[in-house]
Amino acid sequence: MSPTTTPPTAALIVVSNRIVDGSKPDHATDTAATLLAGAGISLIHHEVVREEESAIVHALDSQLHTFNETRRGGNVGANKADIVITLGGTGTRPGNVVPEVTMQKIAARLHGLETQVLLKGLQSSPKAGLCRGLIGVTQFGHPTQLIINSAGSRGAVRDTLEVVLPLIGDIFRECSSEKPSVTTAAAH
């Protein structure tokens, strides 16, 4: 990639009532942050929200480019992450609506990557099949953003990011003419 492009940035949105309430520690964020740093991706935003549709919508919207921003061009969404990763809220319990909210925000799902994540997860646990997480891009062209839903366990986060991170450069190259630069992700 061109040396004039900037490294990609990421936002983590943890969706868990138990973490918000303080009854469960947030180990998945540390795992995600370590993997992102190893891939040369800067973590610019982190928040923990309740398993409520309105909270999830607000958290995603705060990190996604709006239609008006993309029409203006220029320094679009300078404070917005290139990659928005949700941790948790992808299962079958009440309140697990992250996939439904995400579906409203993406232009195209990356079904192949979703399948790769599932296959990797099934090597470790049959529970991987209970995750309904999506992976998709918000639009074709610049600026595109990638949304990744992961289950909230450390293992699920590792499986998800180990599949997706090596392909970040390819995803952005395919979707837009101006891409974030990824130098170390392909080395995984």
XYZ file of N, CA and C in Angstrom:
564
model
N 0.829 -1.185 0.000
C 0.000 0.000 0.000
C 0.872 1.247 0.000
N 0.308 2.312 -0.395
C 1.022 3.578 -0.495
C 1.480 4.069 0.877
N 2.717 4.572 0.984
C 3.188 5.083 2.274
C 2.459 6.348 2.705
N 1.699 6.981 1.797
C 0.979 8.197 2.168
C -0.358 7.900 2.832
N -0.811 6.661 2.782
C -2.074 6.335 3.439
C -1.833 6.144 4.928
N -2.866 6.353 5.693
C -2.734 6.248 7.138
C -3.100 4.849 7.604
N -2.511 4.410 8.716
C -2.890 3.105 9.258
C -4.361 3.129 9.674
N -5.026 1.984 9.593
C -6.438 1.941 9.984
C -6.608 2.112 11.489
N -7.795 2.541 11.850
C -8.145 2.713 13.255
C -9.338 1.827 13.585
N -9.504 1.548 14.865
C -10.599 0.674 15.293
C -11.300 1.241 16.516
N -12.569 0.889 16.619
C -13.382 1.181 17.799
C -13.909 -0.137 18.328
N -13.898 -0.292 19.640
C -14.471 -1.474 20.290
C -15.714 -1.053 21.053
N -16.800 -1.762 20.795
C -18.042 -1.540 21.526
C -18.399 -2.859 22.199
N -18.283 -2.898 23.512
C -18.602 -4.095 24.290
C -20.073 -4.011 24.686
N -20.810 -5.083 24.406
C -22.245 -5.120 24.692
C -22.474 -6.177 25.768
N -22.662 -5.728 27.016
C -22.824 -6.673 28.122
C -23.411 -5.982 29.342
N -24.565 -6.434 29.767
C -25.155 -5.902 31.000
C -24.271 -6.209 32.200
N -23.699 -7.419 32.227
C -22.888 -7.819 33.383
C -21.612 -6.994 33.502
N -21.016 -6.636 32.387
C -19.817 -5.796 32.453
C -20.202 -4.378 32.870
N -21.289 -3.854 32.320
C -21.759 -2.520 32.718
C -22.038 -2.485 34.218
N -22.676 -3.547 34.739
C -23.034 -3.607 36.159
C -21.847 -3.915 37.066
N -20.710 -4.308 36.488
C -19.527 -4.618 37.279
C -19.497 -6.019 37.852
N -20.416 -6.882 37.432
C -20.442 -8.248 37.961
C -19.588 -9.211 37.144
N -19.002 -8.737 36.056
C -18.138 -9.568 35.218
C -17.012 -8.687 34.689
N -15.775 -9.186 34.736
C -14.674 -8.395 34.176
C -14.701 -8.426 32.645
N -14.126 -7.413 32.046
C -14.068 -7.295 30.587
C -12.706 -7.774 30.093
N -12.575 -9.088 29.913
C -11.315 -9.650 29.426
C -11.204 -9.578 27.910
N -12.335 -9.564 27.216
C -12.323 -9.591 25.752
C -11.685 -8.338 25.164
N -11.864 -7.205 25.812
C -11.274 -5.965 25.303
C -9.760 -6.062 25.269
N -9.155 -6.618 26.316
C -7.695 -6.762 26.339
C -7.217 -7.643 25.195
N -7.930 -8.740 24.957
C -7.574 -9.641 23.858
C -7.660 -8.907 22.528
N -8.768 -8.204 22.306
C -8.947 -7.467 21.049
C -7.882 -6.392 20.885
N -7.614 -5.634 21.937
C -6.630 -4.551 21.857
C -5.246 -5.087 21.516
N -4.878 -6.217 22.099
C -3.577 -6.829 21.815
C -3.477 -7.262 20.357
N -4.525 -7.912 19.853
C -4.516 -8.366 18.458
C -4.517 -7.184 17.488
N -5.273 -6.154 17.795
C -5.296 -4.968 16.938
C -3.918 -4.308 16.895
N -3.303 -4.132 18.057
C -1.974 -3.511 18.108
C -0.965 -4.333 17.315
N -1.051 -5.653 17.430
C -0.152 -6.527 16.690
C -0.323 -6.424 15.184
N -1.498 -5.993 14.751
C -1.775 -5.825 13.321
C -1.529 -4.390 12.855
N -1.018 -3.540 13.749
C -0.737 -2.160 13.377
C -1.969 -1.280 13.304
N -3.020 -1.665 14.012
C -4.279 -0.926 14.003
C -4.433 -0.212 15.338
N -4.656 1.087 15.283
C -4.793 1.895 16.495
C -6.214 1.825 17.030
N -6.334 1.585 18.325
C -7.631 1.605 18.992
C -7.907 3.045 19.416
N -8.927 3.667 18.799
C -9.206 5.079 19.090
C -10.470 5.282 19.912
N -11.230 4.223 20.127
C -12.476 4.369 20.885
C -12.812 3.039 21.545
N -13.283 3.117 22.786
C -13.739 1.931 23.512
C -14.887 2.348 24.406
N -15.963 1.589 24.362
C -17.058 1.844 25.295
C -17.780 0.542 25.590
N -18.455 0.528 26.726
C -19.250 -0.623 27.150
C -20.689 -0.150 27.266
N -21.602 -0.884 26.620
C -23.015 -0.495 26.633
C -23.881 -1.671 27.068
N -25.077 -1.342 27.489
C -26.055 -2.352 27.901
C -26.589 -3.102 26.685
N -27.152 -4.273 26.957
C -27.765 -5.099 25.916
C -29.168 -4.572 25.615
N -29.208 -3.354 25.119
C -30.461 -2.697 24.759
C -30.296 -2.122 23.363
N -31.302 -2.330 22.532
C -31.203 -1.890 21.142
C -30.831 -0.416 21.025
N -31.464 0.442 21.803
C -31.185 1.881 21.687
C -29.731 2.204 22.044
N -29.180 1.528 23.044
C -27.786 1.762 23.435
C -26.828 1.294 22.344
N -27.145 0.165 21.730
C -26.296 -0.380 20.666
C -26.357 0.522 19.434
N -27.556 0.948 19.066
C -27.718 1.860 17.924
C -26.916 3.136 18.163
N -27.043 3.719 19.344
C -26.326 4.958 19.656
C -24.809 4.750 19.571
N -24.320 3.649 20.125
C -22.878 3.380 20.107
C -22.366 3.208 18.677
N -23.078 2.435 17.869
C -22.659 2.255 16.474
C -22.728 3.573 15.710
N -23.839 4.275 15.850
C -23.997 5.538 15.125
C -22.905 6.542 15.475
N -22.436 6.522 16.707
C -21.393 7.474 17.103
C -20.074 7.203 16.385
N -19.914 5.993 15.849
C -18.668 5.635 15.174
C -18.794 5.529 13.656
N -20.013 5.624 13.134
C -20.208 5.457 11.695
C -20.374 6.803 10.998
N -19.864 6.872 9.773
C -20.031 8.067 8.955
C -21.503 8.233 8.611
N -21.954 9.456 8.572
C -23.326 9.721 8.148
C -23.349 9.974 6.648
N -24.519 9.898 6.082
C -24.676 10.156 4.654
C -24.150 11.543 4.295
N -24.461 12.542 5.100
C -24.016 13.905 4.805
C -22.502 14.035 4.862
N -21.850 13.329 5.774
C -20.384 13.366 5.836
C -19.785 12.795 4.562
N -20.333 11.686 4.092
C -19.768 11.043 2.910
C -20.008 11.875 1.661
N -21.079 12.656 1.627
C -21.371 13.509 0.468
C -20.442 14.724 0.432
N -20.050 15.222 1.606
C -19.181 16.403 1.669
C -17.772 16.092 1.200
N -17.316 14.863 1.439
C -15.948 14.516 1.076
C -14.956 15.177 2.005
N -13.732 15.339 1.535
C -12.707 15.983 2.353
C -12.285 15.093 3.502
N -12.127 15.686 4.666
C -11.672 14.973 5.853
C -12.868 14.303 6.532
N -13.412 13.317 5.857
C -14.645 12.669 6.304
C -14.400 11.887 7.580
N -15.174 12.194 8.602
C -15.152 11.404 9.822
C -13.779 11.193 10.395
N -12.986 12.240 10.482
C -11.615 12.105 10.961
C -11.559 11.461 12.339
N -12.597 11.619 13.124
C -12.604 11.041 14.466
C -13.354 9.714 14.514
N -13.685 9.156 13.369
C -14.426 7.898 13.309
C -13.475 6.769 12.935
N -13.721 5.603 13.476
C -12.856 4.455 13.230
C -13.129 3.845 11.859
N -12.087 3.281 11.264
C -12.236 2.545 10.006
C -12.910 1.197 10.245
N -12.626 0.617 11.409
C -13.134 -0.710 11.761
C -13.894 -0.574 13.076
N -15.144 -0.989 13.087
C -15.959 -0.936 14.299
C -16.246 -2.378 14.704
N -15.772 -2.748 15.886
C -15.884 -4.126 16.361
C -16.797 -4.156 17.571
N -17.821 -4.993 17.501
C -18.675 -5.200 18.668
C -18.285 -6.514 19.311
N -18.265 -6.522 20.631
C -17.941 -7.722 21.405
C -19.141 -8.043 22.281
N -19.790 -9.182 22.021
C -20.956 -9.585 22.796
C -22.253 -9.226 22.100
N -23.343 -9.758 22.648
C -24.667 -9.452 22.122
C -25.026 -10.167 20.839
N -24.309 -11.266 20.529
C -24.532 -11.967 19.258
C -25.197 -13.325 19.419
N -25.528 -13.694 20.644
C -26.086 -15.024 20.897
C -27.587 -15.083 20.731
N -28.206 -15.947 21.521
C -29.646 -16.192 21.388
C -30.438 -15.757 22.614
N -29.785 -15.098 23.556
C -30.495 -14.614 24.746
C -31.285 -13.353 24.424
N -32.300 -13.064 25.244
C -32.998 -11.784 25.078
C -31.992 -10.632 25.197
N -32.130 -9.655 24.371
C -31.197 -8.529 24.382
C -30.027 -8.697 23.435
N -29.837 -9.895 22.913
C -28.749 -10.129 21.960
C -29.200 -9.700 20.566
N -29.194 -8.393 20.343
C -29.708 -7.835 19.090
C -28.625 -7.145 18.255
N -27.368 -7.378 18.587
C -26.294 -6.741 17.828
C -26.377 -7.079 16.335
N -26.608 -8.345 15.942
C -26.694 -8.619 14.501
C -27.835 -7.867 13.811
N -28.962 -7.752 14.478
C -30.095 -7.044 13.876
C -29.793 -5.554 13.702
N -29.146 -4.966 14.687
C -28.772 -3.554 14.586
C -27.716 -3.376 13.497
N -26.729 -4.263 13.475
C -25.662 -4.178 12.479
C -26.220 -4.285 11.067
N -27.181 -5.170 10.869
C -27.753 -5.373 9.535
C -28.311 -4.071 8.967
N -28.784 -3.202 9.829
C -29.327 -1.913 9.382
C -28.224 -0.936 8.970
N -26.984 -1.242 9.321
C -25.885 -0.296 9.107
C -24.959 -0.683 7.958
N -25.061 -1.902 7.452
C -24.114 -2.352 6.438
C -24.752 -2.397 5.052
N -23.906 -2.169 4.042
C -24.344 -2.250 2.649
C -24.170 -3.657 2.110
N -23.170 -4.368 2.617
C -22.902 -5.716 2.122
C -22.268 -6.562 3.212
N -22.817 -7.750 3.385
C -22.220 -8.710 4.314
C -21.072 -9.430 3.633
N -20.105 -9.814 4.427
C -18.985 -10.616 3.944
C -19.195 -12.043 4.459
N -20.109 -12.747 3.791
C -20.521 -14.082 4.229
C -19.346 -15.052 4.335
N -18.410 -14.954 3.404
C -17.258 -15.853 3.435
C -16.449 -15.697 4.711
N -16.237 -14.463 5.141
C -15.510 -14.232 6.392
C -16.310 -14.730 7.586
N -17.618 -14.511 7.569
C -18.459 -15.020 8.656
C -18.320 -16.537 8.760
N -18.291 -17.208 7.613
C -18.145 -18.666 7.602
C -16.770 -19.078 8.108
N -15.731 -18.356 7.689
C -14.386 -18.666 8.171
C -14.294 -18.529 9.690
N -14.906 -17.496 10.232
C -14.904 -17.302 11.688
C -15.625 -18.466 12.363
N -16.767 -18.866 11.827
C -17.508 -19.995 12.387
C -16.666 -21.267 12.362
N -16.042 -21.564 11.232
C -15.236 -22.784 11.123
C -14.065 -22.763 12.099
N -13.417 -21.624 12.242
C -12.309 -21.517 13.206
C -12.826 -21.718 14.625
N -13.956 -21.102 14.945
C -14.529 -21.237 16.280
C -14.936 -22.660 16.607
N -15.479 -23.366 15.628
C -15.914 -24.748 15.860
C -14.748 -25.680 16.169
N -13.543 -25.306 15.793
C -12.364 -26.098 16.146
C -12.125 -26.089 17.650
N -12.605 -25.049 18.322
C -12.404 -24.906 19.762
C -13.626 -25.259 20.584
N -14.824 -24.959 20.056
C -16.031 -25.146 20.851
C -17.256 -25.287 19.956
N -18.127 -26.263 20.273
C -19.372 -26.363 19.505
C -20.288 -25.159 19.743
N -20.044 -24.406 20.811
C -20.846 -23.208 21.082
C -20.627 -22.114 20.045
N -19.576 -22.221 19.255
C -19.319 -21.210 18.220
C -20.503 -21.096 17.264
N -21.215 -22.186 17.077
C -22.378 -22.176 16.194
C -23.539 -21.357 16.718
N -23.489 -20.948 17.981
C -24.553 -20.123 18.557
C -24.351 -18.631 18.296
N -23.184 -18.267 17.808
C -22.905 -16.855 17.519
C -23.555 -16.475 16.192
N -24.270 -15.362 16.203
C -24.942 -14.875 14.997
C -24.260 -13.633 14.442
N -23.002 -13.437 14.795
C -22.286 -12.228 14.412
C -22.171 -12.036 12.913
N -22.208 -10.776 12.507
C -22.089 -10.396 11.105
C -20.768 -9.680 10.875
N -20.337 -9.697 9.628
C -19.191 -8.907 9.188
C -19.624 -8.246 7.891
N -19.447 -6.932 7.804
C -19.868 -6.255 6.584
C -19.275 -4.873 6.443
N -19.428 -4.325 5.246
C -18.952 -2.973 4.956
C -20.145 -2.027 4.873
N -19.894 -0.786 5.247
C -20.985 0.189 5.297
C -21.336 0.753 3.931
N -20.399 0.727 3.007
C -20.665 1.191 1.644
C -19.514 0.769 0.757
N -19.739 0.887 -0.546
C -18.666 0.685 -1.509
C -18.158 2.061 -1.900
N -16.859 2.207 -1.989
C -16.271 3.506 -2.261
C -15.700 4.084 -0.983
N -15.192 5.289 -1.092
C -14.550 5.918 0.065
C -15.492 6.947 0.665
N -15.691 7.017 1.931
C -15.048 6.191 2.953
C -15.924 4.991 3.301
N -15.351 3.830 3.282
C -16.084 2.672 3.760
C -15.602 2.358 5.159
N -16.436 1.685 5.903
C -16.064 1.206 7.228
C -16.439 -0.261 7.304
N -15.687 -0.992 8.099
C -15.937 -2.410 8.301
C -16.531 -2.591 9.686
N -17.646 -3.313 9.765
C -18.241 -3.645 11.058
C -18.059 -5.137 11.275
N -17.542 -5.486 12.444
C -17.295 -6.877 12.815
C -18.027 -7.150 14.115
N -18.901 -8.154 14.117
C -19.548 -8.601 15.358
C -18.832 -9.848 15.843
N -18.436 -9.871 17.091
C -17.828 -11.047 17.704
C -18.594 -11.394 18.966
N -18.638 -12.666 19.274
C -19.127 -13.058 20.591
C -18.183 -12.446 21.625
N -18.600 -12.414 22.872
C -17.860 -11.679 23.884
C -16.771 -12.428 24.627
N -16.559 -13.701 24.346
C -15.508 -14.435 25.057
C -14.144 -14.142 24.439
N -13.096 -14.326 25.232
C -11.740 -14.112 24.715
C -11.449 -15.016 23.525
N -11.887 -16.272 23.617
C -11.660 -17.208 22.516
C -12.366 -16.781 21.244
N -13.599 -16.323 21.378
C -14.354 -15.877 20.202
C -13.710 -14.644 19.574
N -13.269 -13.727 20.412
C -12.610 -12.521 19.903
C -11.335 -12.906 19.164
N -10.568 -13.804 19.755
C -9.327 -14.256 19.109
C -9.642 -14.909 17.763
N -10.611 -15.828 17.746
C -10.975 -16.508 16.493
C -11.396 -15.500 15.430
N -12.255 -14.578 15.813
C -12.777 -13.595 14.861
C -11.663 -12.729 14.293
N -10.864 -12.158 15.161
C -9.841 -11.227 14.691
C -8.692 -11.933 13.987
N -8.375 -13.159 14.376
C -7.323 -13.889 13.664
C -7.738 -14.220 12.236
N -9.024 -14.342 11.985
C -9.509 -14.549 10.621
C -9.534 -13.228 9.850
N -10.074 -12.190 10.454
C -10.348 -10.948 9.720
C -9.127 -10.042 9.578
N -8.332 -9.882 10.614
C -7.247 -8.894 10.573
C -6.260 -9.090 9.422
N -5.867 -10.318 9.085
C -4.944 -10.457 7.951
C -5.535 -9.992 6.617
N -6.839 -9.814 6.559
C -7.505 -9.437 5.310
C -7.953 -7.974 5.271
N -7.651 -7.214 6.305
C -8.111 -5.823 6.380
C -7.665 -5.023 5.159
N -6.405 -5.117 4.797
C -5.908 -4.380 3.631
C -6.666 -4.745 2.370
N -6.919 -6.032 2.175
C -7.665 -6.481 0.996
C -9.099 -5.965 1.003
N -9.725 -5.981 2.167
C -11.113 -5.507 2.266
C -11.195 -4.043 1.850
N -10.325 -3.207 2.397
C -10.373 -1.786 2.062
C -9.937 -1.525 0.623
N -8.983 -2.289 0.135
C -8.545 -2.143 -1.254
C -9.695 -2.460 -2.209
N -10.435 -3.510 -1.896
C -11.556 -3.919 -2.752
C -12.704 -2.917 -2.705
N -12.923 -2.290 -1.569
C -14.107 -1.438 -1.386
C -13.910 0.014 -1.769
N -12.687 0.496 -1.752
C -12.517 1.924 -2.018
C -11.164 2.206 -2.642
N -11.045 3.382 -3.210
C -9.793 3.761 -3.854
C -8.780 4.321 -2.861
N -9.239 4.888 -1.744
C -8.339 5.364 -0.690
C -8.433 4.403 0.472
N -7.366 3.713 0.769
C -7.390 2.658 1.770
C -6.509 2.976 2.957
N -6.911 2.472 4.115
C -5.975 2.490 5.234
C -4.804 1.553 4.937
N -3.671 1.828 5.505
C -2.479 1.020 5.310
C -2.364 -0.021 6.413
N -2.121 -1.251 6.014
C -1.885 -2.316 6.980
C -0.588 -2.981 6.579
N 0.391 -2.943 7.452
C 1.672 -3.538 7.115
C 1.889 -4.860 7.821
N 1.464 -4.975 9.058
C 1.769 -6.183 9.814
C 0.655 -7.214 9.783
N -0.549 -6.837 9.413
C -1.665 -7.782 9.457
C -1.434 -8.946 8.513
N -0.848 -8.714 7.362
C -0.635 -9.785 6.399
C 0.431 -10.759 6.883
N 1.213 -10.372 7.861
C 2.284 -11.229 8.354
C 1.806 -12.290 9.328
N 0.533 -12.238 9.745
C 0.027 -13.212 10.717
C 0.095 -14.608 10.193
